[in-house]
Amino acid sequence: MTLLCVMPLAALAENVSVSTPHNTIVLDINKGQEPQFVYYGPRMSDAVVSAMPRPTGGHLEAYPAYGYHVHDITALSIRHADGNLSTDLKVIGWDIKNASVTAPNGKTAPVQTLTINMQDAVYGTQVKLYYMAYQDVDIIETWTEIANTDKAVGKSLTKNSTIALSQFASCMLPIRRGNVYLSHQHGGHNSEARLFEEPLVRGEKVIKNTDGTRGAHLDRCEVMFSLDGPAKELSGDVIGAALLYSGNYRLRIDTDDTDWHYFSAGINEDNSEYHLRKGEIFETPHVALSFSQEGLSGVSRQYHRWGRQYQMANGDKLRSILLNSWEGVYLDIKEPEMDQMMADIKSMGGELFVMDDGWFGRKYRRVNDDCALGDWIVDNNKLPNGVEGLLKSAKKHGIRFGIWIEPEMTNLRAELYDAHPDWVIKSPQRDLRPGRGGTQLVLDLGNPKVQDFVFSVVDNLMTAYGPDSKLIKEHGDEYEPLTYIKWDANMEVLNAGSQYQSMDNQSHLYIDYHRGLESVLRRIRAKYPDLTIQNCASGGGRVGWRPMPWFDEYWTSDCTDALQRIYIQWGTSYFMPALGMACHISASPNHQTHRRVSLKFRTDVAMSGRLGMEIQPKNMTDEEKAQCQQAIRDYKTMRSVVQMGNLYRLQSPYPGHANVSPYSGRNLASLMYVSDDQKQAAFFWWKLEMFQHEHLPKVKMAGLDPDKMYTIHEMNRIDRHPLAFEGKAYSGAYLMQVGLDIPYSHDIDEETDWSSRVLWLEAQ
Ligand code: DGJ
């Protein structure tokens, strides 16, 4: 008897791939068909790629368009000029190019780019999908271009050939079925970047922003997917996805009855239908993807490296230690205090002083936060010798000088608004709805005149006081140039509507705002590449990768309470590197939480990012100043490792979250940075609760060379007696497999709240 056995044959695909050093993405591309997703994961050889079968079970269209044969999980939806809502995209060609491109921060990046050209056979709309794999870092950027190349079809077209985009995701990435967990960050002003981790279940999960101006307000547009169960920090397969956009966005994960997870990311289309005239091209923001088999920390390290190299302005330069005036004097800026603060931060070893809000206003004086935004003219009552007087002080004290602005805003009570009421965002026919201080308004950056104005705010300051100004060229021995700007943005769009856009295009408001913002920032960077600019938006309201090509650092949060900062900085570190993470020592009791925290704990938390101070030093005792001086001296030793090193999150402060030890609970947090050559490392350990007989997990280090011997030295020490391991050397293997027993408390009698330790490791 012949047994006829029919085996299911996996359809062999026309597989096309691009790869980074350790990641590969594969698509199945055939002319006349829709491109299909095949694989994203560890790097695979060409031989393996070409034999890879299409995965089974899921809907794997790489960029599904609404209407023809897809109706549920879509990436694109177009209303064609004749009113037809359906689009049917088929591949008309593709290519892969190896090239060097200019990265957003101006550096040259070697990349391999796959471009897939698709077209609607009836209407002619062209869509290009891009997958750009960096050749020296593990990031693949993907994005889409949609072109109105529509031809006359049906009744329509000679009259009105504009098409309307109602959905325009940057990408769609199917994520395989399994026990997949999502990690994301949520939190508004003063509690940014709180981590949430949840299993992906059937249904739709949406993470979005609708603020209008500040894209990271409340939720961050970056997520990680742990593919095999709850997230782990140091092991396990993890995909990271960061949308590179600073405006309203939407991340969506649809899990249907296939149990595949369909991840799409892009601009939030709510109230943002975009009209594309004949010949126009709409480019979506990019999504940066990264895959690691070294857990969440592994993905973080990949984003940090890529970000420093290719996204962040001056990502290869160490950041200065600064004092910011905000929590020290708030709006009460006065020349003698500014001089005193400069002297104090200099005496503690600091390198830069930043004068925050309150220095400006002529007709309307900025004594409260209800006026004068837009009037970037010195208030001579507060600063009789103008900015020049402060630059003179800075020179005298041998310190850099920086200044605060909020250039996208104005107030009802401002000379700018008196002159240009038509420049503010305002719903047509309706009364204004002002924000902060009862009078703050957002300027409409979609308007080219507003763009020129916002550019001029920085340009005027730099022309008057920058390194190339007449003042500095002629009197550089007397005045320090202005070399730092803190760029703030404290308001959302409250009354959506544009006085600049036509009534047909009111829905362009949000998108054109961010296009305008980017264009201004690009102009500023082109003219002032060496100016240090801090990205601030009511604290961390704009923390994310998109604005960073034009910023050197970011204000992590207005919450400077050291205990809460551990959580905020932990979440922020998922995607953003310590190089730009402004972490400031502030007063106790803390101004936001009113918690009393020891100076030791405050310094140890601030030293794990870009160290700074946010305090009136006049109110500190000599002992406290000496302690800060020591912290700054120690930080200078560790600075390059903290700011440029590889991050290993060892023990999470979040209950039950990604802990590597069996202990869970809010009792301990620990992380470390290791230099690329593994010769130096900075280890941070913070106890988060104080209970008698509470026993803490022993933290194992990570990222060290097992064969190297490391000498341990405690930084920022306050204890009378040295730690048992002070000055002793241990192998990397011992430190990573066994770990050190850190005493739970300090041996001094002073109030220390919780305890903390910073250890410096140097290979012999
Ligand atoms: C909000 C910022 O986050 C603060 O640091 C400070 O600059 C204030 N704005 C000033 O108004």
GROMACS .gro file of N, CA, C and O in nm, residues 478-578:
model
  404
  478GLU      N    1   3.735   9.089   2.960
  478GLU     CA    2   3.651   9.139   3.070
  478GLU      C    3   3.521   9.061   3.085
  478GLU      O    4   3.462   9.057   3.193
  479TYR      N    5   3.471   9.006   2.972
  479TYR     CA    6   3.337   8.943   2.974
  479TYR      C    7   3.346   8.798   2.929
  479TYR      O    8   3.416   8.766   2.832
  480GLU      N    9   3.271   8.713   2.997
  480GLU     CA   10   3.256   8.574   2.956
  480GLU      C   11   3.146   8.570   2.848
  480GLU      O   12   3.043   8.635   2.865
  481PRO      N   13   3.164   8.495   2.739
  481PRO     CA   14   3.053   8.489   2.642
  481PRO      C   15   2.936   8.406   2.694
  481PRO      O   16   2.953   8.321   2.781
  482LEU      N   17   2.820   8.430   2.636
  482LEU     CA   18   2.703   8.346   2.662
  482LEU      C   19   2.720   8.216   2.582
  482LEU      O   20   2.732   8.221   2.459
  483THR      N   21   2.721   8.102   2.651
  483THR     CA   22   2.745   7.976   2.578
  483THR      C   23   2.641   7.869   2.611
  483THR      O   24   2.658   7.752   2.575
  484TYR      N   25   2.535   7.907   2.683
  484TYR     CA   26   2.437   7.804   2.725
  484TYR      C   27   2.299   7.867   2.726
  484TYR      O   28   2.281   7.979   2.774
  485ILE      N   29   2.202   7.793   2.674
  485ILE     CA   30   2.063   7.839   2.678
  485ILE      C   31   1.974   7.728   2.732
  485ILE      O   32   1.987   7.611   2.691
  486LYS      N   33   1.889   7.764   2.826
  486LYS     CA   34   1.786   7.669   2.872
  486LYS      C   35   1.658   7.706   2.799
  486LYS      O   36   1.604   7.815   2.820
  487TRP      N   37   1.611   7.617   2.714
  487TRP     CA   38   1.493   7.642   2.628
  487TRP      C   39   1.373   7.572   2.692
  487TRP      O   40   1.369   7.450   2.694
  488ASP      N   41   1.279   7.649   2.742
  488ASP     CA   42   1.166   7.594   2.817
  488ASP      C   43   1.038   7.600   2.731
  488ASP      O   44   1.030   7.678   2.634
  489ALA      N   45   0.939   7.524   2.767
  489ALA     CA   46   0.808   7.528   2.700
  489ALA      C   47   0.704   7.480   2.802
  489ALA      O   48   0.696   7.361   2.829
  490ASN      N   49   0.629   7.574   2.857
  490ASN     CA   50   0.545   7.541   2.972
  490ASN      C   51   0.396   7.538   2.942
  490ASN      O   52   0.316   7.550   3.035
  491MET      N   53   0.360   7.526   2.817
  491MET     CA   54   0.215   7.525   2.793
  491MET      C   55   0.176   7.432   2.680
  491MET      O   56   0.246   7.419   2.581
  492GLU      N   57   0.061   7.372   2.698
  492GLU     CA   58   0.003   7.291   2.593
  492GLU      C   59  -0.084   7.380   2.505
  492GLU      O   60  -0.110   7.495   2.539
  493VAL      N   61  -0.132   7.325   2.395
  493VAL     CA   62  -0.225   7.399   2.310
  493VAL      C   63  -0.363   7.388   2.373
  493VAL      O   64  -0.417   7.279   2.388
  494LEU      N   65  -0.418   7.501   2.414
  494LEU     CA   66  -0.548   7.498   2.483
  494LEU      C   67  -0.666   7.526   2.391
  494LEU      O   68  -0.772   7.471   2.406
  495ASN      N   69  -0.647   7.621   2.299
  495ASN     CA   70  -0.759   7.650   2.209
  495ASN      C   71  -0.715   7.628   2.065
  495ASN      O   72  -0.676   7.719   1.993
  496ALA      N   73  -0.722   7.499   2.028
  496ALA     CA   74  -0.667   7.456   1.901
  496ALA      C   75  -0.731   7.529   1.785
  496ALA      O   76  -0.853   7.529   1.770
  497GLY      N   77  -0.648   7.589   1.705
  497GLY     CA   78  -0.695   7.660   1.588
  497GLY      C   79  -0.583   7.752   1.544
  497GLY      O   80  -0.500   7.792   1.626
  498SER      N   81  -0.581   7.781   1.415
  498SER     CA   82  -0.471   7.862   1.365
  498SER      C   83  -0.524   7.986   1.296
  498SER      O   84  -0.613   7.977   1.212
  499GLN      N   85  -0.464   8.098   1.333
  499GLN     CA   86  -0.499   8.222   1.264
  499GLN      C   87  -0.423   8.232   1.132
  499GLN      O   88  -0.452   8.318   1.051
  500TYR      N   89  -0.322   8.144   1.117
  500TYR     CA   90  -0.239   8.148   0.997
  500TYR      C   91  -0.291   8.052   0.888
  500TYR      O   92  -0.297   8.088   0.772
  501GLN      N   93  -0.334   7.933   0.929
  501GLN     CA   94  -0.381   7.833   0.831
  501GLN      C   95  -0.516   7.874   0.773
  501GLN      O   96  -0.595   7.939   0.842
  502SER      N   97  -0.542   7.829   0.650
  502SER     CA   98  -0.675   7.851   0.593
  502SER      C   99  -0.778   7.768   0.672
  502SER      O  100  -0.741   7.675   0.743
  503MET      N  101  -0.905   7.802   0.656
  503MET     CA  102  -1.007   7.726   0.728
  503MET      C  103  -1.008   7.579   0.683
  503MET      O  104  -1.041   7.491   0.761
  504ASP      N  105  -0.971   7.554   0.558
  504ASP     CA  106  -0.967   7.414   0.510
  504ASP      C  107  -0.857   7.335   0.579
  504ASP      O  108  -0.864   7.213   0.589
  505ASN      N  109  -0.753   7.406   0.618
  505ASN     CA  110  -0.636   7.336   0.673
  505ASN      C  111  -0.616   7.358   0.822
  505ASN      O  112  -0.503   7.348   0.872
  506GLN      N  113  -0.723   7.383   0.896
  506GLN     CA  114  -0.709   7.399   1.041
  506GLN      C  115  -0.649   7.272   1.104
  506GLN      O  116  -0.581   7.279   1.205
  507SER      N  117  -0.677   7.158   1.041
  507SER     CA  118  -0.626   7.032   1.098
  507SER      C  119  -0.474   7.017   1.078
  507SER      O  120  -0.416   6.918   1.122
  508HIS      N  121  -0.410   7.112   1.013
  508HIS     CA  122  -0.264   7.105   0.998
  508HIS      C  123  -0.190   7.166   1.117
  508HIS      O  124  -0.067   7.165   1.121
  509LEU      N  125  -0.267   7.226   1.209
  509LEU     CA  126  -0.206   7.304   1.318
  509LEU      C  127  -0.092   7.230   1.389
  509LEU      O  128   0.020   7.279   1.397
  510TYR      N  129  -0.122   7.111   1.443
  510TYR     CA  130  -0.023   7.043   1.528
  510TYR      C  131   0.100   7.000   1.447
  510TYR      O  132   0.212   7.012   1.493
  511ILE      N  133   0.075   6.944   1.330
  511ILE     CA  134   0.187   6.893   1.251
  511ILE      C  135   0.274   7.009   1.204
  511ILE      O  136   0.398   7.005   1.215
  512ASP      N  137   0.212   7.116   1.157
  512ASP     CA  138   0.292   7.229   1.108
  512ASP      C  139   0.362   7.301   1.223
  512ASP      O  140   0.469   7.360   1.203
  513TYR      N  141   0.305   7.296   1.344
  513TYR     CA  142   0.374   7.353   1.460
  513TYR      C  143   0.510   7.285   1.477
  513TYR      O  144   0.614   7.349   1.491
  514HIS      N  145   0.508   7.152   1.473
  514HIS     CA  146   0.633   7.080   1.499
  514HIS      C  147   0.728   7.085   1.380
  514HIS      O  148   0.850   7.083   1.399
  515ARG      N  149   0.674   7.096   1.261
  515ARG     CA  150   0.763   7.120   1.146
  515ARG      C  151   0.832   7.255   1.162
  515ARG      O  152   0.950   7.270   1.136
  516GLY      N  153   0.753   7.353   1.206
  516GLY     CA  154   0.809   7.487   1.226
  516GLY      C  155   0.914   7.487   1.336
  516GLY      O  156   1.022   7.547   1.322
  517LEU      N  157   0.883   7.416   1.446
  517LEU     CA  158   0.979   7.410   1.557
  517LEU      C  159   1.111   7.347   1.509
  517LEU      O  160   1.220   7.399   1.536
  518GLU      N  161   1.099   7.237   1.437
  518GLU     CA  162   1.220   7.170   1.390
  518GLU      C  163   1.299   7.260   1.296
  518GLU      O  164   1.423   7.265   1.301
  519SER      N  165   1.228   7.331   1.212
  519SER     CA  166   1.299   7.417   1.117
  519SER      C  167   1.375   7.528   1.191
  519SER      O  168   1.489   7.560   1.157
  520VAL      N  169   1.314   7.583   1.296
  520VAL     CA  170   1.382   7.688   1.374
  520VAL      C  171   1.504   7.629   1.445
  520VAL      O  172   1.614   7.687   1.442
  521LEU      N  173   1.485   7.513   1.508
  521LEU     CA  174   1.596   7.453   1.582
  521LEU      C  175   1.711   7.418   1.488
  521LEU      O  176   1.828   7.432   1.522
  522ARG      N  177   1.675   7.373   1.368
  522ARG     CA  178   1.778   7.340   1.268
  522ARG      C  179   1.859   7.465   1.232
  522ARG      O  180   1.981   7.461   1.223
  523ARG      N  181   1.787   7.577   1.214
  523ARG     CA  182   1.857   7.703   1.179
  523ARG      C  183   1.951   7.744   1.293
  523ARG      O  184   2.063   7.789   1.270
  524ILE      N  185   1.902   7.730   1.415
  524ILE     CA  186   1.983   7.771   1.530
  524ILE      C  187   2.109   7.686   1.538
  524ILE      O  188   2.220   7.736   1.554
  525ARG      N  189   2.092   7.555   1.522
  525ARG     CA  190   2.206   7.464   1.531
  525ARG      C  191   2.308   7.489   1.420
  525ARG      O  192   2.428   7.480   1.442
  526ALA      N  193   2.254   7.519   1.300
  526ALA     CA  194   2.345   7.544   1.187
  526ALA      C  195   2.432   7.666   1.216
  526ALA      O  196   2.551   7.669   1.186
  527LYS      N  197   2.373   7.766   1.279
  527LYS     CA  198   2.449   7.889   1.304
  527LYS      C  199   2.531   7.879   1.432
  527LYS      O  200   2.638   7.940   1.440
  528TYR      N  201   2.483   7.805   1.530
  528TYR     CA  202   2.552   7.801   1.661
  528TYR      C  203   2.576   7.657   1.704
  528TYR      O  204   2.518   7.610   1.803
  529PRO      N  205   2.663   7.586   1.632
  529PRO     CA  206   2.682   7.443   1.665
  529PRO      C  207   2.740   7.419   1.804
  529PRO      O  208   2.717   7.314   1.863
  530ASP      N  209   2.814   7.516   1.858
  530ASP     CA  210   2.881   7.492   1.986
  530ASP      C  211   2.801   7.544   2.106
  530ASP      O  212   2.843   7.526   2.220
  531LEU      N  213   2.691   7.611   2.080
  531LEU     CA  214   2.608   7.659   2.190
  531LEU      C  215   2.547   7.539   2.263
  531LEU      O  216   2.495   7.449   2.198
  532THR      N  217   2.557   7.536   2.396
  532THR     CA  218   2.492   7.428   2.471
  532THR      C  219   2.345   7.467   2.491
  532THR      O  220   2.317   7.576   2.541
  533ILE      N  221   2.253   7.379   2.452
  533ILE     CA  222   2.111   7.411   2.469
  533ILE      C  223   2.044   7.299   2.549
  533ILE      O  224   2.059   7.182   2.516
  534GLN      N  225   1.975   7.340   2.655
  534GLN     CA  226   1.901   7.241   2.735
  534GLN      C  227   1.756   7.235   2.690
  534GLN      O  228   1.691   7.339   2.674
  535ASN      N  229   1.707   7.113   2.671
  535ASN     CA  230   1.568   7.088   2.635
  535ASN      C  231   1.488   7.074   2.763
  535ASN      O  232   1.505   6.977   2.837
  536CYS      N  233   1.402   7.174   2.790
  536CYS     CA  234   1.320   7.170   2.910
  536CYS      C  235   1.177   7.201   2.867
  536CYS      O  236   1.154   7.283   2.779
  537ALA      N  237   1.080   7.135   2.927
  537ALA     CA  238   0.940   7.164   2.895
  537ALA      C  239   0.859   7.131   3.019
  537ALA      O  240   0.812   7.018   3.033
  538SER      N  241   0.848   7.225   3.110
  538SER     CA  242   0.789   7.199   3.241
  538SER      C  243   0.855   7.075   3.300
  538SER      O  244   0.788   6.980   3.338
  539GLY      N  245   0.985   7.074   3.307
  539GLY     CA  246   1.058   6.954   3.345
  539GLY      C  247   1.078   6.869   3.222
  539GLY      O  248   1.120   6.917   3.117
  540GLY      N  249   1.042   6.739   3.233
  540GLY     CA  250   1.074   6.644   3.126
  540GLY      C  251   0.968   6.630   3.019
  540GLY      O  252   0.957   6.525   2.956
  541GLY      N  253   0.891   6.735   2.994
  541GLY     CA  254   0.780   6.726   2.898
  541GLY      C  255   0.819   6.707   2.753
  541GLY      O  256   0.733   6.681   2.668
  542ARG      N  257   0.949   6.720   2.723
  542ARG     CA  258   0.992   6.693   2.586
  542ARG      C  259   1.109   6.597   2.580
  542ARG      O  260   1.186   6.596   2.484
  543VAL      N  261   1.121   6.513   2.684
  543VAL     CA  262   1.233   6.419   2.684
  543VAL      C  263   1.201   6.307   2.585
  543VAL      O  264   1.099   6.241   2.594
  544GLY      N  265   1.289   6.288   2.493
  544GLY     CA  266   1.271   6.187   2.388
  544GLY      C  267   1.377   6.215   2.284
  544GLY      O  268   1.448   6.316   2.293
  545TRP      N  269   1.386   6.127   2.184
  545TRP     CA  270   1.499   6.143   2.092
  545TRP      C  271   1.480   6.251   1.989
  545TRP      O  272   1.579   6.307   1.939
  546ARG      N  273   1.352   6.285   1.952
  546ARG     CA  274   1.343   6.375   1.838
  546ARG      C  275   1.402   6.514   1.860
  546ARG      O  276   1.475   6.563   1.776
  547PRO      N  277   1.373   6.577   1.970
  547PRO     CA  278   1.432   6.711   1.972
  547PRO      C  279   1.583   6.710   1.995
  547PRO      O  280   1.647   6.814   1.984
  548MET      N  281   1.641   6.593   2.028
  548MET     CA  282   1.780   6.595   2.074
  548MET      C  283   1.886   6.631   1.969
  548MET      O  284   1.995   6.672   2.008
  549PRO      N  285   1.859   6.618   1.837
  549PRO     CA  286   1.964   6.665   1.745
  549PRO      C  287   1.997   6.812   1.765
  549PRO      O  288   2.102   6.859   1.724
  550TRP      N  289   1.906   6.884   1.830
  550TRP     CA  290   1.929   7.028   1.846
  550TRP      C  291   1.953   7.067   1.991
  550TRP      O  292   1.966   7.184   2.023
  551PHE      N  293   1.955   6.968   2.078
  551PHE     CA  294   1.977   6.995   2.220
  551PHE      C  295   2.093   6.909   2.271
  551PHE      O  296   2.115   6.797   2.224
  552ASP      N  297   2.163   6.963   2.371
  552ASP     CA  298   2.275   6.891   2.429
  552ASP      C  299   2.234   6.811   2.552
  552ASP      O  300   2.303   6.717   2.590
  553GLU      N  301   2.131   6.856   2.618
  553GLU     CA  302   2.089   6.787   2.740
  553GLU      C  303   1.941   6.814   2.765
  553GLU      O  304   1.879   6.894   2.695
  554TYR      N  305   1.886   6.747   2.864
  554TYR     CA  306   1.744   6.764   2.891
  554TYR      C  307   1.721   6.774   3.041
  554TYR      O  308   1.791   6.710   3.121
  555TRP      N  309   1.624   6.857   3.078
  555TRP     CA  310   1.588   6.870   3.219
  555TRP      C  311   1.493   6.756   3.250
  555TRP      O  312   1.381   6.748   3.197
  556THR      N  313   1.539   6.665   3.335
  556THR     CA  314   1.471   6.538   3.355
  556THR      C  315   1.334   6.555   3.419
  556THR      O  316   1.238   6.488   3.383
  557SER      N  317   1.328   6.643   3.518
  557SER     CA  318   1.201   6.667   3.587
  557SER      C  319   1.215   6.788   3.678
  557SER      O  320   1.322   6.811   3.733
  558ASP      N  321   1.106   6.860   3.699
  558ASP     CA  322   1.106   6.965   3.801
  558ASP      C  323   1.107   6.905   3.940
  558ASP      O  324   1.130   6.976   4.038
  559CYS      N  325   1.076   6.777   3.951
  559CYS     CA  326   1.084   6.713   4.082
  559CYS      C  327   1.230   6.682   4.110
  559CYS      O  328   1.290   6.597   4.044
  560THR      N  329   1.287   6.752   4.207
  560THR     CA  330   1.428   6.729   4.241
  560THR      C  331   1.442   6.651   4.371
  560THR      O  332   1.552   6.640   4.424
  561ASP      N  333   1.332   6.597   4.421
  561ASP     CA  334   1.339   6.514   4.542
  561ASP      C  335   1.419   6.387   4.509
  561ASP      O  336   1.383   6.312   4.416
  562ALA      N  337   1.526   6.363   4.587
  562ALA     CA  338   1.620   6.257   4.549
  562ALA      C  339   1.554   6.120   4.545
  562ALA      O  340   1.583   6.039   4.457
  563LEU      N  341   1.463   6.094   4.639
  563LEU     CA  342   1.400   5.962   4.642
  563LEU      C  343   1.315   5.942   4.517
  563LEU      O  344   1.326   5.842   4.446
  564GLN      N  345   1.231   6.039   4.487
  564GLN     CA  346   1.147   6.023   4.368
  564GLN      C  347   1.230   6.026   4.240
  564GLN      O  348   1.197   5.961   4.141
  565ARG      N  349   1.341   6.102   4.243
  565ARG     CA  350   1.427   6.110   4.126
  565ARG      C  351   1.484   5.973   4.085
  565ARG      O  352   1.510   5.947   3.969
  566ILE      N  353   1.506   5.885   4.185
  566ILE     CA  354   1.558   5.752   4.151
  566ILE      C  355   1.463   5.683   4.054
  566ILE      O  356   1.503   5.624   3.953
  567TYR      N  357   1.332   5.698   4.079
  567TYR     CA  358   1.232   5.634   3.992
  567TYR      C  359   1.225   5.706   3.857
  567TYR      O  360   1.215   5.643   3.752
  568ILE      N  361   1.228   5.839   3.862
  568ILE     CA  362   1.217   5.916   3.738
  568ILE      C  363   1.340   5.891   3.648
  568ILE      O  364   1.328   5.867   3.529
  569GLN      N  365   1.457   5.893   3.710
  569GLN     CA  366   1.580   5.873   3.632
  569GLN      C  367   1.589   5.730   3.580
  569GLN      O  368   1.638   5.705   3.470
  570TRP      N  369   1.540   5.636   3.660
  570TRP     CA  370   1.540   5.495   3.619
  570TRP      C  371   1.457   5.478   3.490
  570TRP      O  372   1.503   5.420   3.393
  571GLY      N  373   1.335   5.530   3.493
  571GLY     CA  374   1.249   5.520   3.374
  571GLY      C  375   1.308   5.594   3.256
  571GLY      O  376   1.310   5.545   3.143
  572THR      N  377   1.360   5.713   3.284
  572THR     CA  378   1.418   5.793   3.175
  572THR      C  379   1.534   5.720   3.109
  572THR      O  380   1.554   5.727   2.987
  573SER      N  381   1.611   5.646   3.191
  573SER     CA  382   1.731   5.579   3.137
  573SER      C  383   1.697   5.466   3.042
  573SER      O  384   1.784   5.413   2.975
  574TYR      N  385   1.570   5.427   3.033
  574TYR     CA  386   1.535   5.321   2.938
  574TYR      C  387   1.578   5.360   2.797
  574TYR      O  388   1.625   5.277   2.722
  575PHE      N  389   1.559   5.485   2.763
  575PHE     CA  390   1.596   5.525   2.627
  575PHE      C  391   1.702   5.635   2.624
  575PHE      O  392   1.775   5.646   2.527
  576MET      N  393   1.705   5.719   2.728
  576MET     CA  394   1.790   5.838   2.720
  576MET      C  395   1.916   5.821   2.805
  576MET      O  396   1.911   5.771   2.916
  577PRO      N  397   2.029   5.865   2.752
  577PRO     CA  398   2.156   5.841   2.822
  577PRO      C  399   2.185   5.943   2.931
  577PRO      O  400   2.134   6.056   2.929
  578ALA      N  401   2.273   5.901   3.023
  578ALA     CA  402   2.312   5.988   3.134
  578ALA      C  403   2.380   6.115   3.085
  578ALA      O  404   2.378   6.217   3.154
   0.00000   0.00000   0.00000
